[in-house]
Amino acid sequence: MQSAALRMEDSSHVEASASLHAEPCAFVLFGASGDLARRKLLPALYRLATEGYLPPESVIIGAALPLLSTEQFRASMREALAHSEVGPVDETAWRAFSRRLHYVPMNLSSAEDYQHLGRVLDTVDREHGTRGNRIFYLSLAPTLHAETVRHLGETGLTRSHGPGWVRLVVEKPFGTDLETARSLNQHLHRYLDESSVYRMDHYLGKEMVQNLLVLRFANRIFEPLWDRRHIDHVQITNAETVGVEGRGGYYEKAGVVRDMMQNHLLQLLALLTMEAPSDLSSQAVHDAKSQVMAAARAFTPERIRTECLRGQYVPGVLSGQPVPGYRQEPGVAPDSRTETFAMLTMRFDNPRWAGVPFYVRSGKRLARRVTEVVVQFKDGPLARGTPNQLLLRIQPDEGIALRFATKAPGRATRHHDVALDFRYGSAFDTRLAEAYERLLLDCMLGVSTHYVRNDLVERGWELVMPVLETWGSAHDSSPLLPYAAGSWGPAAASHLLESQGRRWSPPGE
Ligand code: BG6
């Protein structure tokens, strides 16, 4: 279990090196008029361009159904940017960036439209020097993934020409269950090698999630304690204050297990639990994740009944404002059984983790937006009070705190809990890049370490399928626990931990 020391490069060195210099490419954004493109992808590309990561030759081609001219598309992206987290837009920077933006109206089921796109790409190669390098980004409803890739393949666009490369990015959700995910993988592999497929999971682009590799394997002080001998249990909390944000139709068919757990939280868990990869190549990291996920214990009916639970929010108060319940949201059935909160207890049957529970909870409309991991250690021989905890603040206020007991000043020996607290915000004088900025740049660089490999996406589905099937079955009698919007979820989630002599560490503290 001893980890091999991984060689990590000093970050200032990496920034300065040539390794972050992408080759020019044409970036084709399918679904360019959609919400994700406007809120996240365009702002990320804009930041990459203004911060010098996008080579001057690179071009962004929006592809979507509306019949827009390139000028109209640019105007609509300008507006999207102003409403995004980028904030006030610098006019000079925008003018330079907007010249890279082009638009091709596309009906995704029309073969001719792909042929037209192919001709546009050839022209772009000639006129801008993008050298045949292409990224196709599918920011589409999942029902369109297979058809779009088939058309790209049949038009010859998934084949690289000359020295150029072709990469395909697939946004989540990747399938809606194990079967659909498997068949989508098979379909993609008909046209592309796995090495050209980039399955997006934006949690893997978050600063603190990427930091796990450094925290765990570049430090001597954590890894020797990172196992069943020293760790009592691990808590993962992913709390959102938002509800379903006008996405009721999608969410009704998804629920929190599909929307957050199968993908984001299992990926986070894999990074927390895996053995040290032999190096930081994508293959080594994916292999290590795959290995630990293979050891994740299956959810049996008994485990689902005793170690998992689900809830749905009812009207409540958030930040002093009354908010409706889930069933009152637009697009949601008045008798909906979709879970907006879930807690799963994950276990790994391997030498490192035998007997250590990982309590994972996630929910909408909870008291505060916070995602964090609490690693709770076993008691020291003279422990009195709270056991040692390592708190990984994924968001907001990214950082790490180590909580331990100290002697309170005075003549008597009184234990007092204190914390060593590291916060990115105060330790570094730089803006933390958004997850999409990092991941889009990785794709341009051909680095897929922080994307999801085919076997891992399937394993994620395989693990949650028994839970989804049980909760989705008309014969299931487990309760859908109501919780007030603005609370921390159903009280049963606390009772479950208490029944095992444990309790949730208050999130965000
Ligand atoms: C998305 C889910 O994948 O992640 C959303 O579909 C969720 O429902 C979002 O709100 C959360 O992302 P973040 O980065 O805000 O934690």
Coordinates of C-alpha atoms and ligand atoms in Angstrom, one line a residue:
M1 CA 0.0 0.0 0.0
Q2 CA 3.0 2.3 0.2
S3 CA 2.8 4.7 -2.6
A4 CA 5.6 5.2 -5.0
A5 CA 6.7 8.8 -5.0
L6 CA 5.4 10.6 -8.0
R7 CA 7.5 13.3 -9.6
M8 CA 5.4 16.5 -9.8
E9 CA 6.7 19.5 -11.6
D10 CA 6.7 22.7 -9.8
S11 CA 3.7 24.7 -11.0
S12 CA 5.6 27.9 -11.8
H13 CA 7.8 25.7 -13.9
V14 CA 4.9 24.2 -15.8
E15 CA 3.3 27.5 -16.4
A16 CA 6.5 28.8 -17.9
S17 CA 7.2 25.8 -20.0
A18 CA 6.1 25.1 -23.5
S19 CA 3.8 22.3 -22.3
L20 CA 0.7 24.5 -22.1
H21 CA 1.1 25.6 -25.7
A22 CA -1.7 24.1 -27.8
E23 CA -1.5 23.6 -31.5
P24 CA -3.9 25.7 -33.6
C25 CA -7.3 24.0 -34.2
A26 CA -10.8 24.5 -35.3
F27 CA -13.1 24.1 -32.3
V28 CA -16.6 23.1 -33.5
L29 CA -19.2 23.7 -30.8
F30 CA -22.4 21.8 -31.4
G31 CA -25.2 23.2 -29.4
A32 CA -23.7 26.7 -29.5
S33 CA -27.0 28.4 -28.8
G34 CA -27.6 26.3 -25.7
D35 CA -27.4 27.2 -22.1
L36 CA -24.1 25.4 -21.3
A37 CA -22.4 27.0 -24.3
R38 CA -23.5 30.5 -23.3
R39 CA -22.9 30.1 -19.5
K40 CA -19.7 28.1 -19.4
L41 CA -18.1 27.1 -22.7
L42 CA -17.9 30.5 -24.5
P43 CA -16.7 32.3 -21.3
A44 CA -14.0 29.6 -20.9
L45 CA -12.8 29.9 -24.5
Y46 CA -12.8 33.7 -24.1
R47 CA -10.6 33.5 -21.0
L48 CA -8.2 31.0 -22.7
A49 CA -7.9 33.4 -25.6
T50 CA -7.4 36.6 -23.5
E51 CA -4.9 34.8 -21.3
G52 CA -2.9 33.7 -24.3
Y53 CA -3.6 30.0 -24.3
L54 CA -5.4 29.9 -27.6
P55 CA -3.0 30.1 -30.5
P56 CA -3.8 33.1 -32.8
E57 CA -4.7 30.8 -35.7
S58 CA -7.4 28.9 -33.7
V59 CA -11.0 29.4 -34.7
I60 CA -14.3 28.6 -32.9
I61 CA -17.2 27.5 -35.1
G62 CA -20.6 27.6 -33.5
A63 CA -23.0 25.0 -35.0
A64 CA -26.6 25.0 -34.0
L65 CA -30.1 25.1 -35.5
P66 CA -31.0 28.8 -35.5
L67 CA -30.5 30.5 -38.8
L68 CA -28.0 33.1 -37.7
S69 CA -25.3 34.9 -39.5
T70 CA -21.8 35.0 -38.1
E71 CA -22.4 38.6 -37.1
Q72 CA -25.6 37.7 -35.2
F73 CA -23.9 34.8 -33.5
R74 CA -21.1 37.1 -32.4
A75 CA -23.6 39.6 -31.0
S76 CA -25.4 36.9 -29.1
M77 CA -22.2 35.6 -27.6
R78 CA -21.2 39.1 -26.6
E79 CA -24.4 39.3 -24.7
A80 CA -23.9 35.8 -23.1
L81 CA -20.4 36.8 -22.0
A82 CA -21.6 40.0 -20.3
H83 CA -24.1 37.9 -18.3
S84 CA -21.5 35.2 -17.4
E85 CA -19.0 35.0 -14.6
V86 CA -16.4 36.8 -16.8
G87 CA -18.2 40.0 -15.8
P88 CA -17.5 43.3 -17.6
V89 CA -16.0 42.6 -21.0
D90 CA -12.9 44.4 -22.2
E91 CA -13.8 45.8 -25.7
T92 CA -10.4 45.4 -27.2
A93 CA -10.1 41.9 -26.0
W94 CA -13.6 41.1 -27.2
R95 CA -12.9 42.5 -30.7
A96 CA -9.9 40.3 -31.0
F97 CA -11.8 37.3 -29.7
S98 CA -14.9 37.8 -31.8
R99 CA -12.9 37.7 -35.0
R100 CA -12.3 34.0 -34.2
L101 CA -16.0 33.2 -33.9
H102 CA -17.8 31.8 -36.8
Y103 CA -21.2 30.3 -37.2
V104 CA -22.6 27.5 -39.3
P105 CA -26.4 26.8 -39.0
M106 CA -26.9 23.1 -38.8
N107 CA -29.7 20.7 -38.8
L108 CA -28.0 17.8 -37.0
S109 CA -30.0 15.2 -39.0
S110 CA -29.1 16.5 -42.4
A111 CA -26.2 14.8 -44.1
E112 CA -25.8 17.8 -46.4
D113 CA -25.2 20.1 -43.5
Y114 CA -22.2 18.0 -42.4
Q115 CA -20.8 18.1 -45.9
H116 CA -21.1 21.8 -45.8
L117 CA -19.4 21.9 -42.4
G118 CA -16.6 19.8 -43.9
R119 CA -16.1 22.4 -46.6
V120 CA -16.1 25.2 -44.1
L121 CA -13.4 23.3 -42.1
D122 CA -11.3 22.9 -45.2
T123 CA -11.5 26.6 -45.9
V124 CA -10.6 27.4 -42.2
D125 CA -7.6 25.2 -42.5
R126 CA -6.4 27.0 -45.6
E127 CA -7.2 30.5 -44.5
H128 CA -6.4 30.4 -40.8
G129 CA -3.7 27.7 -40.6
T130 CA -5.5 25.3 -38.3
R131 CA -3.6 22.4 -40.0
G132 CA -6.5 19.9 -40.1
N133 CA -6.7 19.9 -36.2
R134 CA -10.3 19.6 -35.1
I135 CA -12.3 19.4 -31.9
F136 CA -15.9 18.5 -32.1
Y137 CA -17.7 19.4 -28.9
L138 CA -21.1 17.9 -28.3
S139 CA -23.0 20.1 -26.0
L140 CA -26.3 18.5 -27.0
A141 CA -29.2 16.6 -25.6
P142 CA -28.0 13.0 -25.2
T143 CA -30.6 11.8 -27.7
L144 CA -28.6 13.6 -30.4
H145 CA -25.1 12.2 -29.5
A146 CA -25.2 9.0 -31.6
E147 CA -26.7 10.5 -34.7
T148 CA -24.3 13.4 -34.7
V149 CA -21.3 11.1 -34.4
R150 CA -22.6 8.9 -37.1
H151 CA -23.0 11.8 -39.5
L152 CA -19.6 13.1 -38.6
G153 CA -18.2 9.6 -39.3
E154 CA -20.0 9.1 -42.5
T155 CA -18.9 12.5 -43.8
G156 CA -15.3 11.5 -43.1
L157 CA -14.9 14.2 -40.4
T158 CA -13.9 11.8 -37.6
R159 CA -10.8 10.7 -39.7
S160 CA -7.7 12.8 -39.4
H161 CA -6.2 14.1 -42.6
G162 CA -2.4 14.3 -42.9
P163 CA -0.8 15.4 -39.7
G164 CA -4.0 16.9 -38.2
W165 CA -5.8 15.3 -35.3
V166 CA -9.5 14.9 -34.5
R167 CA -10.9 14.9 -31.0
L168 CA -14.5 14.5 -29.8
V169 CA -15.7 15.9 -26.5
V170 CA -19.0 14.5 -25.2
E171 CA -20.8 16.4 -22.5
K172 CA -22.7 14.7 -19.8
P173 CA -25.1 13.0 -19.4
F174 CA -23.2 10.1 -21.0
G175 CA -26.2 7.7 -21.5
T176 CA -29.1 7.4 -19.1
D177 CA -28.2 4.0 -17.7
L178 CA -25.7 1.2 -18.1
E179 CA -27.1 -0.1 -21.4
T180 CA -27.3 3.3 -23.1
A181 CA -23.8 4.2 -21.9
R182 CA -22.4 0.9 -23.3
S183 CA -24.1 1.3 -26.6
L184 CA -23.0 4.9 -26.9
N185 CA -19.4 3.8 -26.2
Q186 CA -19.6 1.1 -28.9
H187 CA -21.1 3.6 -31.3
L188 CA -18.3 6.1 -30.7
H189 CA -15.7 3.4 -31.2
R190 CA -17.0 2.6 -34.6
Y191 CA -15.8 6.0 -35.7
L192 CA -13.0 7.0 -33.3
D193 CA -10.3 5.5 -31.2
E194 CA -10.8 5.8 -27.5
S195 CA -7.7 8.1 -27.4
S196 CA -9.7 10.6 -29.4
V197 CA -12.8 10.6 -27.2
Y198 CA -13.0 13.0 -24.3
R199 CA -15.9 12.4 -21.9
M200 CA -16.4 15.6 -20.0
D201 CA -17.0 15.6 -16.2
H202 CA -16.5 19.2 -15.1
Y203 CA -15.8 18.2 -11.5
L204 CA -12.5 16.8 -12.7
G205 CA -11.6 20.3 -13.8
K206 CA -12.1 21.9 -10.4
E207 CA -8.9 23.1 -8.7
M208 CA -9.3 21.2 -5.5
V209 CA -10.3 18.0 -7.3
Q210 CA -7.1 18.2 -9.4
N211 CA -5.2 19.0 -6.3
L212 CA -6.0 15.6 -4.9
L213 CA -3.2 14.0 -6.9
V214 CA -0.7 16.5 -5.5
L215 CA -2.1 16.4 -2.0
R216 CA -2.1 12.6 -1.8
F217 CA 1.0 11.7 -3.7
A218 CA 3.4 14.6 -3.5
N219 CA 3.3 14.9 0.3
R220 CA 4.9 12.5 2.7
I221 CA 2.5 13.3 5.5
F222 CA -0.9 12.2 4.2
E223 CA -0.4 9.0 2.2
P224 CA 1.0 6.8 5.0
L225 CA -2.2 7.6 6.9
W226 CA -4.5 7.1 4.0
D227 CA -6.0 3.7 4.8
R228 CA -8.2 1.6 7.0
R229 CA -5.6 1.5 9.8
H230 CA -5.9 5.3 10.4
I231 CA -9.1 6.5 8.8
D232 CA -12.4 5.8 10.5
H233 CA -14.7 7.0 7.7
V234 CA -15.0 9.6 5.0
Q235 CA -17.9 12.0 4.4
I236 CA -18.6 13.7 1.0
T237 CA -21.2 16.4 1.0
N238 CA -22.4 18.1 -2.2
A239 CA -25.0 20.6 -1.3
E240 CA -26.7 23.0 -3.8
T241 CA -29.0 25.9 -3.0
V242 CA -30.4 25.9 -6.5
G243 CA -33.4 23.9 -7.4
V244 CA -33.9 22.5 -10.9
E245 CA -33.6 25.9 -12.5
G246 CA -36.2 25.5 -15.3
R247 CA -34.8 22.0 -16.1
G248 CA -37.7 20.2 -14.5
G249 CA -38.3 18.1 -17.7
Y250 CA -34.7 16.8 -17.7
Y251 CA -34.5 16.4 -13.9
E252 CA -37.7 14.4 -13.7
K253 CA -36.0 11.6 -15.7
A254 CA -32.7 12.1 -14.0
G255 CA -32.8 12.7 -10.2
V256 CA -29.7 13.3 -8.1
V257 CA -28.1 9.9 -8.5
R258 CA -28.0 10.2 -12.3
D259 CA -27.3 13.9 -12.3
M260 CA -24.5 14.2 -9.7
M261 CA -23.5 10.8 -8.2
Q262 CA -23.0 8.4 -11.1
N263 CA -20.6 10.9 -12.6
H264 CA -19.2 13.8 -10.5
L265 CA -19.1 12.2 -7.1
L266 CA -17.9 8.8 -8.1
Q267 CA -15.1 10.4 -10.0
L268 CA -14.2 12.4 -6.9
L269 CA -14.3 9.2 -4.9
A270 CA -12.1 7.4 -7.3
L271 CA -9.4 10.1 -6.9
L272 CA -9.7 9.9 -3.2
T273 CA -9.4 6.2 -2.9
M274 CA -7.2 5.0 -5.8
E275 CA -3.7 3.7 -5.4
A276 CA -0.8 5.9 -6.5
P277 CA -0.7 5.8 -10.4
S278 CA 2.7 4.8 -11.8
D279 CA 2.9 8.3 -13.4
L280 CA 0.6 11.1 -14.3
S281 CA -0.2 9.9 -17.8
S282 CA -3.9 9.5 -18.5
Q283 CA -3.5 5.8 -18.9
A284 CA -1.9 5.4 -15.5
V285 CA -4.4 7.6 -13.7
H286 CA -7.4 5.9 -15.5
D287 CA -6.0 2.5 -14.7
A288 CA -5.6 3.4 -11.0
K289 CA -9.2 4.7 -10.8
S290 CA -10.5 1.7 -12.7
Q291 CA -8.8 -0.6 -10.3
V292 CA -10.3 0.9 -7.2
M293 CA -13.7 1.2 -8.7
A294 CA -13.6 -2.5 -9.5
A295 CA -13.3 -3.0 -5.7
A296 CA -16.4 -0.9 -4.9
R297 CA -18.9 -3.1 -3.3
A298 CA -22.1 -3.7 -5.2
F299 CA -25.4 -2.3 -3.8
T300 CA -27.5 -5.3 -2.8
P301 CA -31.2 -4.9 -1.8
E302 CA -30.1 -5.2 1.8
R303 CA -27.5 -2.4 1.5
I304 CA -29.9 -0.2 -0.4
R305 CA -32.4 -0.6 2.4
T306 CA -30.0 0.0 5.3
E307 CA -27.2 2.2 3.9
C308 CA -28.8 4.4 1.3
L309 CA -31.7 6.9 1.4
R310 CA -33.4 9.4 -0.8
G311 CA -35.5 12.6 -0.3
Q312 CA -37.4 15.3 -2.2
Y313 CA -37.7 18.9 -1.2
V314 CA -40.9 20.5 -0.1
P315 CA -41.6 24.2 0.2
G316 CA -39.3 26.0 2.6
V317 CA -37.2 29.1 3.1
L318 CA -33.8 29.8 1.6
S319 CA -31.8 33.0 2.4
G320 CA -34.9 34.4 3.9
Q321 CA -37.1 33.8 0.8
P322 CA -39.9 31.3 0.5
V323 CA -39.2 28.8 -2.2
P324 CA -41.5 26.2 -3.7
G325 CA -41.2 22.5 -3.4
Y326 CA -39.9 20.2 -6.1
R327 CA -43.4 19.2 -7.1
Q328 CA -44.4 22.8 -7.7
E329 CA -41.5 23.4 -10.1
P330 CA -42.4 23.9 -13.8
G331 CA -42.1 20.6 -15.8
V332 CA -42.4 18.4 -12.6
A333 CA -45.3 16.0 -12.1
P334 CA -47.4 16.9 -9.0
D335 CA -46.9 13.3 -7.7
S336 CA -43.3 13.0 -8.9
R337 CA -41.1 10.3 -7.2
T338 CA -37.8 11.7 -8.4
E339 CA -35.2 12.1 -5.7
T340 CA -33.6 15.5 -5.2
F341 CA -31.5 14.3 -2.3
A342 CA -29.7 11.0 -1.9
M343 CA -27.2 9.5 0.4
L344 CA -25.2 6.4 -0.5
T345 CA -22.7 4.5 1.6
M346 CA -19.9 3.3 -0.6
R347 CA -17.5 0.6 0.5
F348 CA -14.4 -0.8 -1.1
D349 CA -13.4 -4.4 -0.6
N350 CA -9.6 -4.1 -0.9
P351 CA -6.7 -4.1 1.5
R352 CA -6.6 -0.3 1.8
W353 CA -10.3 0.4 2.5
A354 CA -11.9 -2.8 4.0
G355 CA -14.3 -1.6 6.7
V356 CA -14.1 2.1 6.0
P357 CA -17.5 3.6 4.9
F358 CA -17.7 6.5 2.5
Y359 CA -20.9 8.4 3.2
V360 CA -21.8 10.4 0.1
R361 CA -24.7 12.8 0.1
S362 CA -25.9 15.2 -2.5
G363 CA -29.0 17.4 -2.8
K364 CA -30.8 20.4 -4.3
R365 CA -32.2 23.3 -2.3
L366 CA -30.1 22.7 0.7
A367 CA -29.1 25.3 3.3
R368 CA -25.8 26.4 1.6
R369 CA -23.8 25.7 -1.5
V370 CA -20.9 23.6 -0.4
T371 CA -19.0 20.6 -1.7
E372 CA -16.5 19.2 0.7
V373 CA -14.8 16.0 1.8
V374 CA -14.2 15.2 5.4
V375 CA -11.6 12.5 6.1
Q376 CA -12.1 11.5 9.7
F377 CA -9.2 9.7 11.4
K378 CA -9.4 7.2 14.2
D379 CA -8.9 8.3 17.7
G380 CA -5.4 8.8 19.2
P381 CA -4.7 6.9 22.4
L382 CA -5.5 9.8 24.7
A383 CA -8.1 11.5 22.5
R384 CA -10.9 13.4 24.1
G385 CA -13.2 15.4 21.9
T386 CA -13.5 15.6 18.1
P387 CA -11.2 13.1 16.2
N388 CA -8.7 14.5 13.7
Q389 CA -10.2 15.5 10.5
L390 CA -8.8 16.5 7.1
L391 CA -11.3 18.8 5.4
L392 CA -11.0 19.3 1.7
R393 CA -13.1 22.3 0.6
I394 CA -13.9 21.6 -3.0
Q395 CA -16.1 24.7 -3.3
P396 CA -16.6 27.5 -2.5
D397 CA -13.5 28.9 -0.7
E398 CA -11.3 26.2 -2.0
G399 CA -8.7 24.9 0.5
I400 CA -7.7 22.3 3.0
A401 CA -8.0 22.3 6.8
L402 CA -6.4 19.9 9.2
R403 CA -8.2 19.7 12.5
F404 CA -6.5 18.4 15.6
A405 CA -6.5 18.7 19.4
T406 CA -4.1 21.0 21.2
K407 CA -3.7 21.7 24.9
A408 CA -5.6 24.8 25.9
P409 CA -3.3 27.3 27.6
G410 CA -3.4 27.0 31.4
R411 CA -2.2 24.8 34.2
A412 CA -4.8 22.1 33.7
T413 CA -4.6 19.8 30.7
R414 CA -7.6 20.6 28.7
H415 CA -8.0 19.6 25.0
H416 CA -9.0 22.1 22.5
D417 CA -9.8 21.6 18.8
V418 CA -7.8 23.8 16.5
A419 CA -7.2 23.9 12.7
L420 CA -4.4 24.5 10.3
D421 CA -6.2 26.2 7.5
F422 CA -5.0 26.6 3.9
R423 CA -7.2 28.7 1.5
Y424 CA -6.4 29.2 -2.1
G425 CA -8.0 32.7 -1.9
S426 CA -5.5 34.0 0.6
A427 CA -2.5 31.9 -0.2
F428 CA -2.3 32.7 -3.9
D429 CA -2.7 36.0 -5.7
T430 CA -4.3 34.5 -8.8
R431 CA -7.8 33.9 -10.0
L432 CA -8.8 30.2 -9.9
A433 CA -9.6 29.1 -13.4
E434 CA -13.0 27.7 -14.0
A435 CA -13.2 23.9 -14.5
Y436 CA -14.1 24.3 -18.2
E437 CA -11.1 26.5 -18.9
R438 CA -8.7 23.8 -17.6
L439 CA -10.5 21.0 -19.3
L440 CA -10.9 22.7 -22.7
L441 CA -7.2 23.5 -22.7
D442 CA -6.3 19.9 -21.8
C443 CA -8.3 18.7 -24.7
M444 CA -6.5 21.1 -27.1
L445 CA -3.2 19.8 -25.6
G446 CA -4.3 16.2 -26.1
V447 CA -4.3 15.5 -22.4
S448 CA -7.2 13.3 -21.3
T449 CA -6.1 12.6 -17.7
H450 CA -9.0 14.6 -16.3
Y451 CA -11.6 13.2 -18.7
V452 CA -13.5 10.0 -18.2
R453 CA -12.4 6.8 -19.9
N454 CA -15.0 4.4 -21.4
D455 CA -14.7 1.7 -18.7
L456 CA -15.0 4.2 -15.9
V457 CA -18.2 5.8 -17.2
E458 CA -19.7 2.3 -17.5
R459 CA -18.5 1.2 -14.1
G460 CA -20.2 4.3 -12.6
W461 CA -23.5 3.3 -14.2
E462 CA -23.0 -0.3 -13.2
L463 CA -22.6 0.7 -9.5
V464 CA -25.6 2.9 -9.3
M465 CA -28.0 0.8 -11.4
P466 CA -29.3 -1.4 -8.5
V467 CA -30.1 1.7 -6.6
L468 CA -31.9 3.3 -9.6
E469 CA -33.7 0.1 -10.3
T470 CA -34.9 -0.3 -6.8
W471 CA -36.0 3.3 -6.3
G472 CA -37.6 3.3 -9.8
S473 CA -39.6 0.1 -9.2
A474 CA -43.3 0.3 -8.5
H475 CA -42.9 -2.4 -5.8
D476 CA -40.2 -0.5 -3.8
S477 CA -41.5 0.5 -0.4
S478 CA -38.6 2.6 0.8
P479 CA -39.7 6.1 1.6
L480 CA -39.1 9.2 -0.5
L481 CA -38.2 11.4 2.5
P482 CA -39.6 15.0 2.4
Y483 CA -37.2 17.8 3.5
A484 CA -37.8 21.5 3.7
A485 CA -36.0 23.6 1.1
G486 CA -33.3 25.4 3.0
S487 CA -32.6 22.5 5.4
W488 CA -29.7 20.0 5.3
G489 CA -31.9 17.3 3.9
P490 CA -33.9 14.5 5.6
A491 CA -33.1 13.9 9.3
A492 CA -32.8 10.2 8.4
A493 CA -29.4 11.0 6.8
S494 CA -28.2 12.1 10.3
H495 CA -29.8 9.2 12.0
L496 CA -28.1 6.7 9.7
L497 CA -24.7 8.0 10.7
E498 CA -25.7 8.2 14.4
S499 CA -26.8 4.6 14.3
Q500 CA -23.2 3.8 13.5
G501 CA -21.9 6.1 16.3
R502 CA -20.9 8.9 13.9
R503 CA -22.2 12.3 12.9
W504 CA -22.0 14.6 9.9
S505 CA -19.4 17.3 10.3
P506 CA -21.4 20.6 9.9
P507 CA -20.7 21.6 6.2
G508 CA -19.1 24.8 5.3
E509 CA -17.5 25.4 8.7
Ligands
BG6_1 C1 -24.3 19.5 -13.3 C2 -25.7 19.1 -12.9 O1 -23.6 18.5 -13.9 O2 -23.6 20.0 -12.2 C3 -26.5 20.2 -12.2 O3 -26.4 18.7 -14.1 C4 -25.6 20.8 -11.1 O4 -27.7 19.8 -11.8 C5 -24.2 21.1 -11.5 O5 -26.3 21.9 -10.6 C6 -23.4 21.4 -10.3 O6 -22.1 21.9 -10.8 P1 -21.3 22.9 -9.9 O7 -20.0 23.1 -10.6 O8 -22.1 24.2 -9.7 O9 -21.1 22.2 -8.5

